[in-house]
Short mmCIF file of C-alpha atoms in Angstrom, two decimals:
data_model
loop_
_atom_site.label_atom_id
_atom_site.label_comp_id
_atom_site.label_asym_id
_atom_site.label_seq_id
_atom_site.Cartn_x
_atom_site.Cartn_y
_atom_site.Cartn_z
CA MET F 1 0.00 0.00 0.00
CA VAL F 2 1.31 3.43 -0.95
CA SER F 3 2.16 5.61 2.05
CA ILE F 4 2.07 9.38 2.20
CA GLU F 5 5.81 9.51 2.88
CA ASN F 6 6.59 7.90 -0.48
CA ILE F 7 4.48 9.91 -2.90
CA LYS F 8 5.24 12.91 -5.08
CA ILE F 9 2.74 15.48 -6.29
CA VAL F 10 3.66 17.47 -9.41
CA LEU F 11 2.03 20.89 -9.84
CA ILE F 12 2.13 22.59 -13.24
CA ASN F 13 1.17 25.98 -14.64
CA ILE F 14 1.61 25.95 -18.42
CA GLU F 15 1.30 28.96 -20.71
CA SER F 16 1.19 29.76 -24.41
CA ASN F 17 4.41 30.87 -26.07
CA THR F 18 3.42 34.46 -26.84
CA GLU F 19 5.02 37.86 -26.45
CA LYS F 20 2.26 38.86 -24.03
CA VAL F 21 3.10 35.92 -21.74
CA LYS F 22 6.81 36.72 -21.86
CA ARG F 23 6.11 40.40 -21.13
CA GLN F 24 3.74 39.71 -18.24
CA PHE F 25 5.37 36.54 -16.90
CA SER F 26 4.42 36.33 -13.24
CA PRO F 27 4.94 33.70 -10.53
CA PRO F 28 2.19 31.04 -10.45
CA PHE F 29 0.80 32.15 -7.09
CA GLY F 30 -1.89 29.46 -6.98
CA ILE F 31 0.47 26.50 -7.14
CA LEU F 32 3.04 28.29 -4.98
CA VAL F 33 0.46 28.25 -2.20
CA ALA F 34 -0.72 24.73 -3.08
CA ALA F 35 2.82 23.44 -2.69
CA SER F 36 3.09 24.90 0.80
CA VAL F 37 -0.13 23.10 1.82
CA LEU F 38 1.47 19.78 0.90
CA ARG F 39 4.85 20.61 2.39
CA LYS F 40 3.22 21.24 5.76
CA GLN F 41 2.23 17.57 5.65
CA ASN F 42 5.74 16.47 4.59
CA ILE F 43 4.55 15.51 1.11
CA ASP F 44 7.11 15.73 -1.68
CA VAL F 45 5.98 18.30 -4.23
CA SER F 46 7.43 20.08 -7.26
CA ILE F 47 6.36 23.35 -8.89
CA ASN F 48 6.73 23.77 -12.63
CA HIS F 49 5.92 26.95 -14.56
CA ILE F 50 6.30 26.20 -18.25
CA ILE F 51 5.97 28.14 -21.48
CA GLU F 52 4.94 25.63 -24.15
CA ASP F 53 7.55 24.87 -26.81
CA ASP F 54 8.47 22.01 -29.15
CA LYS F 55 10.19 20.18 -26.27
CA ILE F 56 7.14 20.22 -24.01
CA GLU F 57 6.58 16.46 -24.03
CA SER F 58 10.14 15.65 -23.02
CA THR F 59 9.87 18.29 -20.28
CA LEU F 60 6.64 16.79 -18.99
CA PHE F 61 8.07 13.27 -19.16
CA SER F 62 11.04 14.34 -17.06
CA ILE F 63 9.19 16.26 -14.34
CA CYS F 64 6.33 13.77 -13.99
CA GLN F 65 8.44 10.65 -13.47
CA GLY F 66 7.18 8.75 -10.44
CA ALA F 67 4.34 11.18 -9.73
CA PHE F 68 1.40 10.02 -7.62
CA ALA F 69 -0.76 12.73 -9.21
CA VAL F 70 -0.21 15.68 -11.53
CA GLY F 71 -2.16 18.89 -10.99
CA PHE F 72 -2.63 21.75 -13.45
CA SER F 73 -3.59 25.34 -12.66
CA THR F 74 -6.24 26.66 -15.06
CA MET F 75 -7.45 30.09 -16.11
CA THR F 76 -9.95 30.78 -18.87
CA SER F 77 -7.59 32.12 -21.52
CA SER F 78 -5.45 30.94 -24.41
CA ASN F 79 -3.29 29.17 -21.81
CA LEU F 80 -6.07 26.61 -21.52
CA LEU F 81 -5.07 25.06 -24.86
CA PRO F 82 -1.51 24.04 -23.86
CA THR F 83 -2.93 22.88 -20.52
CA ILE F 84 -5.32 20.54 -22.32
CA ARG F 85 -2.53 19.21 -24.53
CA ALA F 86 -0.25 18.69 -21.53
CA THR F 87 -3.01 16.93 -19.58
CA LYS F 88 -3.55 14.54 -22.48
CA TYR F 89 0.16 13.74 -22.65
CA VAL F 90 0.51 13.23 -18.89
CA LYS F 91 -2.52 10.93 -18.91
CA SER F 92 -0.92 8.90 -21.71
CA LEU F 93 1.90 8.18 -19.24
CA GLY F 94 -0.64 6.44 -17.02
CA LEU F 95 -0.70 9.18 -14.37
CA TYR F 96 -3.62 10.60 -12.40
CA THR F 97 -4.51 14.15 -13.47
CA PHE F 98 -6.45 16.94 -11.78
CA TRP F 99 -7.20 20.61 -12.42
CA GLY F 100 -7.57 23.54 -10.05
CA GLY F 101 -7.79 27.29 -10.59
CA ILE F 102 -10.47 29.69 -11.80
CA HIS F 103 -11.54 27.86 -14.97
CA ALA F 104 -11.94 24.49 -13.29
CA THR F 105 -13.64 26.06 -10.26
CA LEU F 106 -16.25 27.88 -12.34
CA LEU F 107 -16.73 25.19 -15.00
CA PRO F 108 -16.14 21.78 -13.38
CA GLU F 109 -18.64 19.84 -15.52
CA LEU F 110 -17.18 21.15 -18.74
CA SER F 111 -13.61 20.63 -17.51
CA LEU F 112 -14.37 16.97 -16.78
CA LYS F 113 -15.57 16.46 -20.35
CA GLU F 114 -11.87 16.36 -21.16
CA PRO F 115 -11.30 12.56 -21.29
CA SER F 116 -7.74 12.83 -19.97
CA LEU F 117 -8.83 14.68 -16.81
CA ASP F 118 -9.61 12.61 -13.71
CA ALA F 119 -10.68 15.23 -11.16
CA VAL F 120 -11.27 18.89 -10.40
CA LEU F 121 -10.58 20.64 -7.10
CA ARG F 122 -12.73 23.75 -6.76
CA GLY F 123 -11.72 26.67 -4.58
CA GLU F 124 -8.54 27.20 -2.59
CA ALA F 125 -5.81 24.61 -2.01
CA GLU F 126 -5.91 25.23 1.75
CA SER F 127 -9.47 23.86 1.87
CA ASN F 128 -9.01 20.56 0.07
CA LEU F 129 -5.63 19.65 -1.47
CA TYR F 130 -4.30 17.60 1.45
CA GLN F 131 -7.68 15.88 1.84
CA PHE F 132 -7.62 15.11 -1.88
CA VAL F 133 -4.31 13.28 -1.41
CA LEU F 134 -5.73 11.33 1.53
CA TRP F 135 -8.72 10.35 -0.62
CA ARG F 136 -6.46 9.14 -3.40
CA LEU F 137 -4.57 7.07 -0.83
CA GLY F 138 -7.84 5.49 0.30
CA LYS F 139 -7.66 6.97 3.80
CA ILE F 140 -10.88 9.03 3.59
CA ASP F 141 -13.96 8.97 1.36
CA SER F 142 -14.78 11.49 -1.36
CA ASN F 143 -17.41 13.21 0.80
CA SER F 144 -14.60 14.42 3.06
CA VAL F 145 -12.97 16.44 0.26
CA LYS F 146 -14.61 19.84 -0.15
CA GLY F 147 -15.07 20.98 -3.74
CA LEU F 148 -14.02 17.62 -5.22
CA CYS F 149 -15.46 16.82 -8.65
CA PHE F 150 -14.69 13.57 -10.48
CA LYS F 151 -15.98 10.73 -12.61
CA ASN F 152 -17.08 7.74 -10.52
CA ASN F 153 -16.64 4.10 -11.43
CA VAL F 154 -19.69 4.06 -13.70
CA GLY F 155 -18.79 7.28 -15.47
CA ASP F 156 -21.17 9.62 -13.65
CA LEU F 157 -19.95 13.11 -12.81
CA ILE F 158 -19.82 13.93 -9.10
CA ILE F 159 -19.94 17.74 -8.72
CA ASN F 160 -19.58 19.46 -5.36
CA GLU F 161 -20.06 23.11 -4.45
CA ILE F 162 -17.21 25.63 -4.27
CA PRO F 163 -15.91 25.58 -0.69
CA PRO F 164 -16.26 28.83 1.27
CA PRO F 165 -13.11 30.99 1.39
CA VAL F 166 -10.73 29.71 4.05
CA ALA F 167 -10.31 31.75 7.21
CA GLU F 168 -7.54 34.33 7.23
CA ASN F 169 -5.55 32.44 9.87
CA GLU F 170 -5.66 29.29 7.73
CA LEU F 171 -4.08 30.87 4.65
CA SER F 172 -0.79 29.25 3.73
CA PHE F 173 2.34 30.83 2.22
CA HIS F 174 4.28 30.90 -1.08
CA SER F 175 6.92 28.21 -1.67
CA PHE F 176 9.22 30.54 -3.62
CA ASP F 177 12.26 28.38 -2.85
CA LEU F 178 10.92 25.63 -5.13
CA LEU F 179 10.97 27.86 -8.20
CA ASP F 180 13.61 29.65 -10.26
CA LEU F 181 12.42 33.24 -9.98
CA THR F 182 14.87 34.81 -12.42
CA ALA F 183 12.44 34.92 -15.33
CA TYR F 184 9.97 37.00 -13.34
CA TYR F 185 12.26 39.96 -12.69
CA GLU F 186 14.68 39.81 -15.61
CA LYS F 187 12.61 40.44 -18.71
CA ASP F 188 15.12 42.35 -20.85
CA ASN F 189 13.00 45.49 -20.38
CA LEU F 190 10.24 44.19 -22.64
CA ASP F 191 7.97 46.86 -21.16
CA SER F 192 10.56 49.64 -21.21
CA SER F 193 8.64 51.57 -23.88
CA LYS F 194 5.54 51.61 -21.67
CA LYS F 195 4.57 54.99 -20.28
CA ASN F 196 6.05 55.63 -16.81
CA PHE F 197 7.97 52.33 -16.87
CA ILE F 198 9.71 51.46 -13.57
CA ASP F 199 13.26 50.47 -14.52
CA LYS F 200 14.17 48.28 -11.54
CA LYS F 201 14.32 44.62 -10.60
CA MET F 202 10.63 44.40 -9.75
CA LEU F 203 9.00 41.13 -8.67
CA PRO F 204 5.25 40.43 -8.80
CA TYR F 205 4.03 39.53 -5.32
CA MET F 206 0.75 39.03 -3.45
CA THR F 207 0.07 39.76 0.22
CA SER F 208 -3.65 38.96 0.21
CA LYS F 209 -6.49 37.09 -1.48
CA GLY F 210 -9.80 38.32 -2.78
CA CYS F 211 -11.55 41.69 -2.80
CA ASN F 212 -14.40 43.17 -0.77
CA LYS F 213 -15.88 45.07 -3.72
CA LYS F 214 -19.04 43.75 -5.37
CA CYS F 215 -18.35 44.40 -9.06
CA THR F 216 -20.88 42.38 -11.03
CA PHE F 217 -18.41 41.22 -13.70
CA CYS F 218 -15.65 39.88 -11.42
CA TYR F 219 -15.00 36.23 -10.55
CA ASN F 220 -14.19 37.33 -6.99
CA SER F 221 -17.92 37.49 -6.30
CA VAL F 222 -18.18 33.75 -7.00
CA VAL F 223 -14.83 32.31 -5.92
CA ASN F 224 -14.02 34.55 -2.94
CA LYS F 225 -17.60 35.62 -2.14
CA CYS F 226 -16.41 39.27 -2.04
CA ILE F 227 -14.30 38.43 1.00
CA TRP F 228 -10.80 39.87 1.36
CA ARG F 229 -8.17 38.13 3.50
CA GLY F 230 -4.57 39.04 4.18
CA TYR F 231 -1.77 36.51 4.49
CA GLN F 232 -0.27 36.38 7.97
CA ILE F 233 1.86 39.50 8.25
CA ASP F 234 4.85 37.64 9.70
CA ASN F 235 4.81 35.28 6.69
CA VAL F 236 4.64 38.27 4.35
CA PHE F 237 7.68 39.87 6.00
CA SER F 238 9.60 36.58 5.98
CA GLU F 239 8.91 36.03 2.29
CA MET F 240 9.80 39.58 1.28
CA ASP F 241 12.99 39.49 3.36
CA TRP F 242 13.96 36.17 1.77
CA LEU F 243 13.30 37.48 -1.74
CA ILE F 244 15.42 40.57 -1.11
CA ASP F 245 18.28 38.58 0.44
CA ASN F 246 18.32 35.77 -2.12
CA HIS F 247 17.29 37.56 -5.32
CA GLY F 248 18.23 41.19 -4.81
CA ILE F 249 14.68 42.37 -5.43
CA GLU F 250 14.56 46.18 -5.75
CA GLY F 251 10.82 46.70 -5.84
CA TRP F 252 7.39 45.11 -5.84
CA LEU F 253 4.54 44.72 -8.30
CA PHE F 254 1.81 44.04 -5.76
CA TYR F 255 -0.77 41.95 -7.60
CA ASP F 256 -3.30 41.94 -4.75
CA ASP F 257 -6.77 42.56 -6.14
CA ASN F 258 -7.27 45.33 -3.59
CA PHE F 259 -4.14 46.10 -1.57
CA PHE F 260 -5.53 48.76 0.77
CA VAL F 261 -8.64 47.01 2.14
CA ASN F 262 -6.89 47.00 5.53
CA SER F 263 -5.08 50.34 5.35
CA ASN F 264 -3.08 49.91 8.55
CA ARG F 265 -1.76 46.56 7.38
CA ALA F 266 -0.98 47.92 3.90
CA TRP F 267 1.02 50.86 5.26
CA GLN F 268 2.80 48.52 7.67
CA ILE F 269 4.10 46.55 4.69
CA ILE F 270 4.89 49.52 2.45
CA GLU F 271 6.60 51.63 5.10
CA ARG F 272 8.64 48.75 6.48
CA TYR F 273 10.50 48.47 3.17
CA LYS F 274 9.98 51.83 1.42
CA MET F 275 10.93 50.21 -1.89
CA SER F 276 9.67 51.04 -5.38
CA SER F 277 6.14 49.70 -5.60
CA PHE F 278 3.27 49.29 -8.05
CA ILE F 279 -0.06 48.82 -6.28
CA GLU F 280 -3.67 48.19 -7.28
CA ILE F 281 -6.00 50.44 -5.32
CA ASP F 282 -9.63 51.49 -5.07
CA LEU F 283 -10.15 54.95 -6.60
CA MET F 284 -12.03 56.00 -3.45
CA LYS F 285 -8.86 55.66 -1.37
CA LEU F 286 -7.15 58.53 -3.18
CA SER F 287 -6.67 61.79 -1.30
CA THR F 288 -3.94 64.39 -0.95
CA LYS F 289 -2.91 62.84 2.36
CA PHE F 290 -2.76 59.36 0.84
CA ILE F 291 -0.70 60.44 -2.17
CA GLU F 292 1.79 62.41 -0.08
CA ARG F 293 2.29 59.44 2.22
CA ALA F 294 2.57 57.07 -0.75
CA LYS F 295 5.29 59.14 -2.39
CA LYS F 296 7.30 59.24 0.86
CA ALA F 297 7.09 55.44 0.96
CA ASN F 298 8.37 55.16 -2.67
CA ILE F 299 5.12 53.99 -4.26
CA ASP F 300 5.92 54.71 -7.91
CA LYS F 301 2.65 53.88 -9.59
CA LEU F 302 -0.96 53.06 -8.73
CA PHE F 303 -3.17 50.75 -10.78
CA ILE F 304 -6.86 51.66 -10.71
CA GLY F 305 -9.77 49.81 -12.29
CA ILE F 306 -11.96 52.47 -13.90
CA GLU F 307 -13.75 50.16 -16.36
CA SER F 308 -16.10 52.67 -18.05
CA GLY F 309 -16.65 56.32 -18.87
CA SER F 310 -20.41 55.92 -18.68
CA ASP F 311 -22.14 56.64 -15.37
CA GLU F 312 -24.93 54.30 -16.44
CA VAL F 313 -22.50 51.41 -16.89
CA LEU F 314 -20.54 52.25 -13.72
CA LYS F 315 -23.77 52.06 -11.74
CA HIS F 316 -24.82 48.79 -13.39
CA ILE F 317 -21.51 47.06 -12.65
CA LYS F 318 -21.60 48.38 -9.05
CA LYS F 319 -18.24 50.09 -9.35
CA GLY F 320 -19.16 52.71 -6.76
CA ILE F 321 -17.65 55.62 -8.69
CA THR F 322 -18.75 58.23 -11.25
CA SER F 323 -17.10 59.84 -14.26
CA LYS F 324 -16.98 63.13 -12.34
CA LEU F 325 -15.16 61.49 -9.44
CA ILE F 326 -12.75 59.79 -11.86
CA ARG F 327 -11.78 63.12 -13.38
CA GLU F 328 -11.32 64.72 -9.96
CA LYS F 329 -9.09 61.92 -8.68
CA VAL F 330 -6.97 61.86 -11.84
CA GLU F 331 -6.49 65.62 -11.60
CA LEU F 332 -5.45 65.17 -7.96
CA CYS F 333 -2.84 62.58 -8.94
CA SER F 334 -1.55 64.84 -11.69
CA LYS F 335 -1.24 67.75 -9.27
CA HIS F 336 0.96 65.63 -6.99
CA ASN F 337 2.92 63.90 -9.81
CA MET F 338 1.67 60.44 -8.86
CA ASN F 339 1.86 58.01 -11.79
CA ILE F 340 -1.29 55.99 -12.33
CA GLU F 341 -2.34 53.24 -14.71
CA LEU F 342 -6.06 53.20 -15.46
CA SER F 343 -7.77 50.04 -16.64
CA PHE F 344 -10.86 50.15 -18.86
CA MET F 345 -13.24 47.50 -20.14
CA MET F 346 -15.81 47.42 -22.90
CA LEU F 347 -18.65 45.41 -24.45
CA PHE F 348 -20.48 44.72 -21.22
CA PRO F 349 -23.93 43.18 -21.78
CA SER F 350 -26.46 45.92 -22.60
CA GLU F 351 -23.68 48.50 -23.09
CA THR F 352 -25.07 50.93 -25.65
CA VAL F 353 -23.12 52.65 -28.39
CA ASP F 354 -23.41 55.89 -26.43
CA ASN F 355 -22.03 54.16 -23.32
CA LEU F 356 -19.11 52.82 -25.33
CA ARG F 357 -18.40 56.19 -26.91
CA LYS F 358 -18.24 57.78 -23.46
CA THR F 359 -15.60 55.24 -22.44
CA PHE F 360 -13.50 56.01 -25.51
CA ASP F 361 -13.89 59.74 -24.92
CA LEU F 362 -12.74 59.41 -21.29
CA VAL F 363 -9.77 57.28 -22.35
CA ASP F 364 -8.74 59.95 -24.86
CA GLU F 365 -9.18 62.72 -22.32
CA LEU F 366 -7.20 61.05 -19.53
CA SER F 367 -4.44 59.87 -21.88
CA LEU F 368 -3.36 63.50 -22.24
CA TYR F 369 -2.04 63.56 -18.67
CA ASP F 370 1.70 62.90 -18.48
CA ASN F 371 1.29 60.81 -15.33
CA VAL F 372 -1.44 58.57 -16.79
CA SER F 373 -1.05 55.32 -18.73
CA ILE F 374 -4.04 53.39 -20.03
CA ALA F 375 -4.67 49.65 -19.99
CA GLY F 376 -7.37 48.78 -22.49
CA PRO F 377 -10.19 49.17 -23.04
CA LYS F 378 -10.08 45.38 -22.74
CA ILE F 379 -13.06 43.24 -23.64
CA TYR F 380 -15.35 42.01 -20.89
CA ASN F 381 -14.73 38.34 -20.08
CA PRO F 382 -17.73 36.29 -18.91
CA TYR F 383 -17.38 34.39 -15.62
CA PRO F 384 -20.13 31.86 -14.86
CA GLY F 385 -21.96 32.54 -11.62
CA THR F 386 -21.59 36.32 -11.69
CA SER F 387 -24.67 38.49 -12.08
CA MET F 388 -23.26 40.01 -15.27
CA TYR F 389 -22.87 36.52 -16.74
CA ASN F 390 -26.59 36.07 -16.23
CA ASP F 391 -27.17 39.37 -18.05
CA LEU F 392 -25.12 38.02 -20.93
CA LEU F 393 -27.19 34.84 -21.10
CA MET F 394 -30.37 36.95 -21.14
CA SER F 395 -29.03 38.78 -24.20
CA GLY F 396 -29.08 35.52 -26.16
CA TRP F 397 -25.36 34.75 -26.02
CA SER F 398 -24.45 31.17 -26.93
CA VAL F 399 -22.36 29.57 -24.19
CA PRO F 400 -19.13 27.96 -25.46
CA ALA F 401 -19.63 24.20 -25.62
CA THR F 402 -16.04 23.06 -25.05
CA ASN F 403 -12.96 24.02 -23.06
CA GLU F 404 -11.27 24.82 -26.36
CA GLU F 405 -14.01 27.31 -27.24
CA TRP F 406 -13.72 28.96 -23.81
CA SER F 407 -9.97 29.34 -24.28
CA LYS F 408 -10.43 32.26 -26.68
CA PHE F 409 -12.06 34.40 -23.98
CA GLU F 410 -9.34 36.69 -22.73
CA ARG F 411 -8.98 40.45 -22.67
CA ASN F 412 -7.48 40.75 -26.17
CA ILE F 413 -10.13 38.67 -27.94
CA SER F 414 -11.46 40.26 -31.14
CA PRO F 415 -14.92 41.81 -30.62
CA THR F 416 -16.24 39.80 -33.56
CA GLU F 417 -15.14 36.53 -31.93
CA THR F 418 -17.04 37.07 -28.69
CA GLY F 419 -20.47 36.15 -30.01
CA PHE F 420 -21.84 39.13 -28.08
CA ASN F 421 -24.96 40.84 -29.43
CA LEU F 422 -23.24 43.80 -31.13
CA SER F 423 -25.16 46.15 -33.40
CA ASP F 424 -23.87 47.56 -36.67
CA LYS F 425 -23.34 50.86 -34.85
CA HIS F 426 -21.20 49.12 -32.20
CA LEU F 427 -19.07 47.60 -34.93
CA GLU F 428 -18.84 50.93 -36.78
CA LEU F 429 -17.56 52.66 -33.62
CA LEU F 430 -15.11 49.83 -32.88
CA LYS F 431 -13.87 50.00 -36.46
CA SER F 432 -13.28 53.75 -36.16
CA ARG F 433 -10.98 52.96 -33.21
CA GLY F 434 -9.11 50.27 -35.13
CA LEU F 435 -10.48 47.53 -32.89
CA VAL F 436 -12.05 45.37 -35.61
#
């Protein structure tokens, strides 16, 4: 009988070989945390972040040798295609395969239509990964594994609900020592032409999970139930200290969905290090006092989700801001020379041509500020379970029938590929912007 001391779990995040991936290559935070969950139980685990190439099968063969199970992190994007191909190859080696991550969590039934996939783990690794291993070892039954989805012995799909977000004190940590981090901070300045580029050895990092905002388009409302949780502060300090000492990190790209939910905690982190930082923040947090304090702490740039220039759309997506407030806050940042990157989205369900034009007009207006860079407008991506997804279904949208069809839904998808109900006037406006 196989014992827990003698098994190896292989965790893989595989991505398409594109310039966008190389430019935005970031640590695979999901499997970094998953690995720590297993290591706490003295289970041998490896982390593998791979960009697909013509040697992918030999790479997979090498890293999966002797594996008890092989897990793949999934996100609904073009990266789903190499993940499917890799899963098929790993299954051909006779190994047990499972998926986790956003795509598998939101679409478990569809994920399990992939013949080479044995199981799906919905939700966070802290809630079920160790129990999943115990189940595979025959030590507990399937009902003891929260969020487990699989095909039973007669081929029926067993689908369980997404587990609730784990408590803050149960969050694990990132196993950075299992991964070569060089590729994440040495990118040959691929983004150096970007407006207000930070020319330092910056590492993407996360100090928290989730977001407390209730935006109707965001997967956080389904996966994290609009609950924000911070990693244990001592673990955050230990990780950051280790990354500085072992990799010479000069600054941080904080990828938290909402860094300043707990302002005291956020300032504790920022002001402990006072290193160059890029932070995502809620527009409503901006004030003269905040900006002055941020600049003293070496925050170089703020990332703010604006999404739309239409007050009607902003209200519908529950963004909690207005176009007037956006203009005021951007002017405030300009006055204090605080660099900001503003993210916009488009083609929300029921977004009218006039709504869309207002977004383009606001983008053009704000682009004139020297301290402002613009991300997008990127196309709305549908996430099952969100209220906006239901709006999209009501519009007559045809749901993708396969994982392969879902893989095309990412921010840079062509408007004409979305299948959204776009009028001739929508397409005319998009064409005038060079977007179709």
